[in-house]
PDB file of C-alpha atoms in Angstrom:
ATOM      1  CA  MET A  14     184.087 103.969 126.494  1.00 48.00           C
ATOM      2  CA  TYR A  15     181.087 104.688 124.295  1.00 49.00           C
ATOM      3  CA  ARG A  16     177.824 103.303 125.588  1.00 54.00           C
ATOM      4  CA  ARG A  17     174.918 102.756 123.330  1.00 53.00           C
ATOM      5  CA  ARG A  18     171.732 104.232 124.722  1.00 56.00           C
ATOM      6  CA  GLY A  19     168.500 102.337 124.523  1.00 51.00           C
ATOM      7  CA  PRO A  20     165.340 103.787 123.021  1.00 54.00           C
ATOM      8  CA  ALA A  21     163.725 106.591 125.001  1.00 53.00           C
ATOM      9  CA  ILE A  22     160.671 105.493 126.931  1.00 50.00           C
ATOM     10  CA  PRO A  23     157.866 108.040 126.705  1.00 53.00           C
ATOM     11  CA  ARG A  24     156.529 109.219 130.018  1.00 55.00           C
ATOM     12  CA  PRO A  25     152.807 109.504 130.622  1.00 49.00           C
ATOM     13  CA  ALA A  26     151.562 113.052 130.169  1.00 48.00           C
ATOM     14  CA  ARG A  27     150.404 113.434 133.756  1.00 50.00           C
ATOM     15  CA  SER A  28     150.839 117.194 133.742  1.00 47.00           C
ATOM     16  CA  THR A  29     148.582 117.488 130.698  1.00 47.00           C
ATOM     17  CA  GLN A  30     145.944 115.336 132.362  1.00 50.00           C
ATOM     18  CA  VAL A  31     146.170 117.359 135.554  1.00 48.00           C
ATOM     19  CA  ASP A  32     145.865 120.641 133.643  1.00 60.00           C
ATOM     20  CA  LEU A  33     142.827 119.372 131.769  1.00 59.00           C
ATOM     21  CA  ALA A  34     141.152 118.126 134.941  1.00 60.00           C
ATOM     22  CA  SER A  35     141.899 121.404 136.697  1.00 63.00           C
ATOM     23  CA  GLY A  36     140.581 123.401 133.744  1.00 60.00           C
ATOM     24  CA  LEU A  37     137.353 121.410 133.599  1.00 67.00           C
ATOM     25  CA  ALA A  38     136.891 121.897 137.338  1.00 66.00           C
ATOM     26  CA  ASP A  39     137.366 125.657 136.917  1.00 65.00           C
ATOM     27  CA  LEU A  40     134.576 125.728 134.338  1.00 72.00           C
ATOM     28  CA  ARG A  41     132.112 124.887 137.107  1.00 70.00           C
ATOM     29  CA  ASN A  42     132.982 128.224 138.717  1.00 75.00           C
ATOM     30  CA  GLY A  43     130.146 130.757 138.417  1.00 77.00           C
ATOM     31  CA  ARG A  44     132.516 133.688 138.968  1.00 85.00           C
ATOM     32  CA  LEU A  45     134.536 132.615 135.944  1.00 87.00           C
ATOM     33  CA  TRP A  46     131.478 132.643 133.695  1.00 89.00           C
ATOM     34  CA  ALA A  47     130.512 136.059 135.040  1.00 90.00           C
ATOM     35  CA  ALA A  48     133.991 137.276 134.094  1.00 91.00           C
ATOM     36  CA  TYR A  49     133.606 135.709 130.654  1.00 93.00           C
ATOM     37  CA  ALA A  50     130.245 137.436 130.222  1.00 94.00           C
ATOM     38  CA  THR A  51     131.735 140.822 131.094  1.00 95.00           C
ATOM     39  CA  SER A  52     134.562 140.365 128.584  1.00 95.00           C
ATOM     40  CA  GLY A  53     132.239 139.290 125.801  1.00 96.00           C
ATOM     41  CA  LEU A  54     129.863 142.187 126.423  1.00 97.00           C
ATOM     42  CA  ILE A  55     132.664 144.769 126.474  1.00 97.00           C
ATOM     43  CA  ILE A  56     134.016 143.595 123.138  1.00 97.00           C
ATOM     44  CA  GLY A  57     130.516 143.209 121.719  1.00 97.00           C
ATOM     45  CA  ALA A  58     129.634 146.770 122.708  1.00 97.00           C
ATOM     46  CA  THR A  59     132.825 148.125 121.166  1.00 97.00           C
ATOM     47  CA  PHE A  60     132.538 146.306 117.856  1.00 97.00           C
ATOM     48  CA  ALA A  61     128.825 146.953 117.455  1.00 96.00           C
ATOM     49  CA  ALA A  62     129.966 150.529 116.876  1.00 96.00           C
ATOM     50  CA  PHE A  63     133.406 150.011 115.325  1.00 96.00           C
ATOM     51  CA  SER A  64     132.194 147.632 112.611  1.00 96.00           C
ATOM     52  CA  TYR A  65     129.978 150.324 111.090  1.00 97.00           C
ATOM     53  CA  VAL A  66     131.760 153.503 112.076  1.00 97.00           C
ATOM     54  CA  THR A  67     133.059 154.337 108.604  1.00 96.00           C
ATOM     55  CA  ALA A  68     129.551 154.265 107.156  1.00 96.00           C
ATOM     56  CA  ILE A  69     128.216 156.256 110.115  1.00 97.00           C
ATOM     57  CA  PHE A  70     130.869 158.937 109.773  1.00 97.00           C
ATOM     58  CA  THR A  71     130.528 159.338 106.018  1.00 96.00           C
ATOM     59  CA  GLU A  72     126.768 158.898 105.570  1.00 96.00           C
ATOM     60  CA  VAL A  73     125.335 160.222 108.856  1.00 96.00           C
ATOM     61  CA  THR A  74     127.926 162.535 110.374  1.00 96.00           C
ATOM     62  CA  GLY A  75     128.987 163.854 106.992  1.00 95.00           C
ATOM     63  CA  LEU A  76     132.766 163.570 107.384  1.00 96.00           C
ATOM     64  CA  ALA A  77     134.779 163.698 104.200  1.00 95.00           C
ATOM     65  CA  PRO A  78     136.158 160.259 103.259  1.00 95.00           C
ATOM     66  CA  ARG A  79     139.718 161.624 103.353  1.00 96.00           C
ATOM     67  CA  LEU A  80     139.296 162.318 107.085  1.00 96.00           C
ATOM     68  CA  ILE A  81     138.331 158.760 108.004  1.00 97.00           C
ATOM     69  CA  PRO A  82     141.907 157.368 108.090  1.00 97.00           C
ATOM     70  CA  ILE A  83     142.938 160.237 110.361  1.00 97.00           C
ATOM     71  CA  VAL A  84     140.058 159.555 112.756  1.00 97.00           C
ATOM     72  CA  LEU A  85     140.823 155.824 112.764  1.00 97.00           C
ATOM     73  CA  ALA A  86     144.497 156.526 113.464  1.00 97.00           C
ATOM     74  CA  ALA A  87     143.477 158.762 116.364  1.00 97.00           C
ATOM     75  CA  TYR A  88     141.251 155.946 117.628  1.00 97.00           C
ATOM     76  CA  GLU A  89     144.162 153.509 117.564  1.00 96.00           C
ATOM     77  CA  LEU A  90     146.307 156.018 119.428  1.00 97.00           C
ATOM     78  CA  ALA A  91     143.553 156.371 122.035  1.00 97.00           C
ATOM     79  CA  THR A  92     143.488 152.583 122.361  1.00 96.00           C
ATOM     80  CA  VAL A  93     147.235 152.477 122.998  1.00 96.00           C
ATOM     81  CA  ILE A  94     146.950 155.215 125.630  1.00 96.00           C
ATOM     82  CA  GLY A  95     144.018 153.429 127.249  1.00 96.00           C
ATOM     83  CA  ASN A  96     145.978 150.170 127.399  1.00 95.00           C
ATOM     84  CA  LEU A  97     148.932 151.909 129.045  1.00 95.00           C
ATOM     85  CA  ILE A  98     146.738 153.505 131.706  1.00 94.00           C
ATOM     86  CA  ILE A  99     144.495 150.518 132.375  1.00 95.00           C
ATOM     87  CA  GLY A 100     147.431 148.114 132.317  1.00 92.00           C
ATOM     88  CA  ARG A 101     148.951 149.927 135.289  1.00 93.00           C
ATOM     89  CA  LEU A 102     145.713 149.859 137.290  1.00 94.00           C
ATOM     90  CA  ALA A 103     144.035 146.614 136.255  1.00 92.00           C
ATOM     91  CA  ASP A 104     145.731 144.199 138.633  1.00 90.00           C
ATOM     92  CA  ARG A 105     145.143 146.241 141.776  1.00 92.00           C
ATOM     93  CA  TYR A 106     141.769 147.812 140.951  1.00 93.00           C
ATOM     94  CA  THR A 107     140.229 145.216 138.643  1.00 93.00           C
ATOM     95  CA  ILE A 108     136.542 145.673 139.415  1.00 93.00           C
ATOM     96  CA  PRO A 109     136.600 149.488 139.789  1.00 94.00           C
ATOM     97  CA  VAL A 110     138.465 149.781 136.472  1.00 95.00           C
ATOM     98  CA  LEU A 111     135.903 147.571 134.736  1.00 96.00           C
ATOM     99  CA  ALA A 112     132.962 149.390 136.308  1.00 95.00           C
ATOM    100  CA  ILE A 113     134.228 152.890 135.539  1.00 95.00           C
ATOM    101  CA  GLY A 114     135.339 151.837 132.076  1.00 96.00           C
ATOM    102  CA  LEU A 115     131.921 150.374 131.268  1.00 97.00           C
ATOM    103  CA  VAL A 116     130.130 153.488 132.503  1.00 96.00           C
ATOM    104  CA  ILE A 117     132.333 155.664 130.286  1.00 97.00           C
ATOM    105  CA  LEU A 118     131.958 153.270 127.347  1.00 97.00           C
ATOM    106  CA  ALA A 119     128.156 153.231 127.652  1.00 97.00           C
ATOM    107  CA  ALA A 120     128.035 157.030 127.943  1.00 98.00           C
ATOM    108  CA  ALA A 121     130.285 157.482 124.889  1.00 98.00           C
ATOM    109  CA  LEU A 122     128.219 155.079 122.780  1.00 98.00           C
ATOM    110  CA  ALA A 123     124.953 156.706 123.866  1.00 98.00           C
ATOM    111  CA  SER A 124     126.330 160.187 123.132  1.00 97.00           C
ATOM    112  CA  PHE A 125     127.483 159.086 119.690  1.00 97.00           C
ATOM    113  CA  ALA A 126     124.077 157.509 119.038  1.00 97.00           C
ATOM    114  CA  ALA A 127     122.148 160.558 120.261  1.00 97.00           C
ATOM    115  CA  PHE A 128     124.153 163.092 118.226  1.00 97.00           C
ATOM    116  CA  PRO A 129     125.447 161.202 115.176  1.00 96.00           C
ATOM    117  CA  THR A 130     125.172 164.263 112.926  1.00 96.00           C
ATOM    118  CA  ASP A 131     127.352 166.414 115.184  1.00 97.00           C
ATOM    119  CA  ALA A 132     130.913 165.893 113.995  1.00 97.00           C
ATOM    120  CA  ALA A 133     132.582 167.172 117.173  1.00 97.00           C
ATOM    121  CA  VAL A 134     130.476 164.999 119.496  1.00 97.00           C
ATOM    122  CA  SER A 135     130.733 161.952 117.230  1.00 97.00           C
ATOM    123  CA  VAL A 136     134.507 162.066 116.855  1.00 97.00           C
ATOM    124  CA  ALA A 137     135.064 162.816 120.552  1.00 98.00           C
ATOM    125  CA  ALA A 138     132.768 159.951 121.568  1.00 98.00           C
ATOM    126  CA  PHE A 139     134.530 157.596 119.154  1.00 98.00           C
ATOM    127  CA  LEU A 140     137.911 158.439 120.665  1.00 97.00           C
ATOM    128  CA  VAL A 141     136.534 157.810 124.161  1.00 97.00           C
ATOM    129  CA  ILE A 142     135.349 154.407 122.954  1.00 97.00           C
ATOM    130  CA  GLY A 143     138.952 153.787 121.926  1.00 96.00           C
ATOM    131  CA  LEU A 144     140.179 154.763 125.385  1.00 95.00           C
ATOM    132  CA  THR A 145     137.842 152.324 127.135  1.00 95.00           C
ATOM    133  CA  GLY A 146     136.500 149.500 124.957  1.00 93.00           C
ATOM    134  CA  VAL A 147     139.271 147.164 123.816  1.00 94.00           C
ATOM    135  CA  SER A 148     141.625 148.934 126.223  1.00 95.00           C
ATOM    136  CA  LEU A 149     139.846 147.219 129.120  1.00 96.00           C
ATOM    137  CA  ASN A 150     141.509 143.961 128.060  1.00 94.00           C
ATOM    138  CA  PRO A 151     144.113 143.987 130.911  1.00 94.00           C
ATOM    139  CA  ALA A 152     141.302 144.281 133.460  1.00 95.00           C
ATOM    140  CA  MET A 153     139.301 141.546 131.732  1.00 95.00           C
ATOM    141  CA  VAL A 154     142.288 139.206 131.876  1.00 93.00           C
ATOM    142  CA  ALA A 155     143.012 140.113 135.507  1.00 93.00           C
ATOM    143  CA  ARG A 156     139.429 139.288 136.475  1.00 91.00           C
ATOM    144  CA  VAL A 157     139.577 135.882 134.790  1.00 90.00           C
ATOM    145  CA  MET A 158     142.898 135.137 136.503  1.00 87.00           C
ATOM    146  CA  ARG A 159     141.363 135.952 139.885  1.00 86.00           C
ATOM    147  CA  ALA A 160     138.259 133.917 139.240  1.00 80.00           C
ATOM    148  CA  ALA A 161     140.087 130.725 138.224  1.00 78.00           C
ATOM    149  CA  HIS A 162     143.510 129.199 137.694  1.00 75.00           C
ATOM    150  CA  PRO A 163     144.737 130.692 134.386  1.00 74.00           C
ATOM    151  CA  GLY A 164     145.383 127.371 132.660  1.00 77.00           C
ATOM    152  CA  PRO A 165     145.290 126.720 128.902  1.00 80.00           C
ATOM    153  CA  LEU A 166     141.613 125.730 128.850  1.00 82.00           C
ATOM    154  CA  VAL A 167     140.493 128.762 130.859  1.00 84.00           C
ATOM    155  CA  ASN A 168     142.538 131.160 128.738  1.00 86.00           C
ATOM    156  CA  SER A 169     141.516 129.573 125.423  1.00 88.00           C
ATOM    157  CA  LEU A 170     137.850 129.744 126.353  1.00 90.00           C
ATOM    158  CA  HIS A 171     138.266 133.390 127.350  1.00 92.00           C
ATOM    159  CA  THR A 172     139.666 134.137 123.903  1.00 92.00           C
ATOM    160  CA  SER A 173     136.748 132.291 122.323  1.00 94.00           C
ATOM    161  CA  VAL A 174     134.242 134.277 124.382  1.00 95.00           C
ATOM    162  CA  ILE A 175     135.872 137.549 123.311  1.00 95.00           C
ATOM    163  CA  THR A 176     135.686 136.468 119.661  1.00 95.00           C
ATOM    164  CA  ALA A 177     132.044 135.492 120.144  1.00 96.00           C
ATOM    165  CA  GLY A 178     131.350 138.905 121.676  1.00 96.00           C
ATOM    166  CA  LEU A 179     132.900 140.592 118.655  1.00 96.00           C
ATOM    167  CA  ALA A 180     130.738 138.537 116.321  1.00 97.00           C
ATOM    168  CA  LEU A 181     127.603 139.111 118.410  1.00 96.00           C
ATOM    169  CA  GLY A 182     128.015 142.884 118.530  1.00 97.00           C
ATOM    170  CA  THR A 183     128.661 143.094 114.799  1.00 97.00           C
ATOM    171  CA  TRP A 184     125.726 140.809 114.003  1.00 97.00           C
ATOM    172  CA  LEU A 185     123.279 142.676 116.228  1.00 97.00           C
ATOM    173  CA  GLY A 186     124.351 145.995 114.748  1.00 97.00           C
ATOM    174  CA  GLY A 187     123.855 144.700 111.219  1.00 96.00           C
ATOM    175  CA  LEU A 188     120.514 143.176 112.165  1.00 97.00           C
ATOM    176  CA  ALA A 189     119.274 146.531 113.476  1.00 96.00           C
ATOM    177  CA  ILE A 190     120.334 148.241 110.231  1.00 96.00           C
ATOM    178  CA  ASP A 191     118.658 145.540 108.128  1.00 96.00           C
ATOM    179  CA  HIS A 192     115.410 146.066 110.038  1.00 95.00           C
ATOM    180  CA  GLY A 193     115.379 149.737 109.107  1.00 94.00           C
ATOM    181  CA  TYR A 194     116.524 151.375 112.335  1.00 95.00           C
ATOM    182  CA  GLY A 195     119.219 153.385 110.591  1.00 95.00           C
ATOM    183  CA  LEU A 196     122.996 153.429 110.542  1.00 95.00           C
ATOM    184  CA  ALA A 197     123.148 154.847 114.072  1.00 95.00           C
ATOM    185  CA  ALA A 198     121.282 151.824 115.467  1.00 97.00           C
ATOM    186  CA  PRO A 199     124.471 149.796 116.145  1.00 97.00           C
ATOM    187  CA  LEU A 200     125.574 152.570 118.505  1.00 98.00           C
ATOM    188  CA  TRP A 201     122.467 152.039 120.622  1.00 98.00           C
ATOM    189  CA  ILE A 202     123.094 148.291 120.473  1.00 97.00           C
ATOM    190  CA  GLY A 203     126.611 148.907 121.756  1.00 97.00           C
ATOM    191  CA  ALA A 204     125.361 151.129 124.571  1.00 97.00           C
ATOM    192  CA  GLY A 205     122.909 148.418 125.609  1.00 97.00           C
ATOM    193  CA  LEU A 206     125.609 145.747 125.628  1.00 97.00           C
ATOM    194  CA  ALA A 207     127.835 148.003 127.738  1.00 97.00           C
ATOM    195  CA  VAL A 208     125.022 148.414 130.278  1.00 96.00           C
ATOM    196  CA  LEU A 209     124.600 144.637 130.388  1.00 95.00           C
ATOM    197  CA  GLY A 210     128.335 144.351 130.967  1.00 95.00           C
ATOM    198  CA  LEU A 211     128.029 146.731 133.892  1.00 94.00           C
ATOM    199  CA  LEU A 212     125.180 144.651 135.331  1.00 92.00           C
ATOM    200  CA  SER A 213     127.403 141.562 135.134  1.00 91.00           C
ATOM    201  CA  LEU A 214     129.566 143.145 137.847  1.00 90.00           C
ATOM    202  CA  THR A 215     127.310 142.260 140.759  1.00 75.00           C
ATOM    203  CA  PRO A 216     128.214 143.460 144.273  1.00 60.00           C
ATOM    204  CA  ARG A 217     128.723 139.898 145.478  1.00 52.00           C
ATOM    205  CA  GLN A 218     131.169 139.114 142.703  1.00 53.00           C
ATOM    206  CA  ALA A 219     132.938 142.413 143.273  1.00 52.00           C
ATOM    207  CA  ARG A 220     133.450 141.626 146.973  1.00 54.00           C
ATOM    208  CA  GLU A 221     134.718 138.124 146.228  1.00 51.00           C
ATOM    209  CA  LEU A 222     137.160 139.240 143.564  1.00 49.00           C
ATOM    210  CA  ALA A 223     138.448 142.125 145.667  1.00 50.00           C
ATOM    211  CA  ALA A 224     139.162 139.806 148.586  1.00 50.00           C
TER     212      ALA A 224
END
């Protein structure tokens, strides 16, 4: 016999409320904000250079415009390789990967900034930036997941911080150029942001996250 069903009664969204409360509680975690800071600084350092690299290569390094797409393609390939390597190591060696990656990133940016007219050094440094900068994303995510419960609020805020880091690095680089420090100035800005990112990995936080 066919039975007519009554109207569905909506259930209170307890899980949503619990997730929100948990996410807000996680935001009071100092280790989480340290992880956010590291992520933002890594991306800021990378894009301080990347946002102006075409102008640097053509006007400072002296590369022919036809070579720029090839260099950018090589950069993207380096980023893929970096992601594959770091993705395999990030979960187990989160802090060492971030620390070593930031040291290499800072050194590559500083080398590029110090020798912007040397094509071999500039291109090699740019490819190393591709291997480390954005490629550190798996380690950045792993650190956030260790610092707090990876709920929607925590993850969304992490994405926002990364976007803010991108904007900050680009803005600072442009500001340095506007103030007359030259097209290579964003590279020094990036190196400085990478050093700040390294300083955000304090020994205390490293011990807590490794535990």
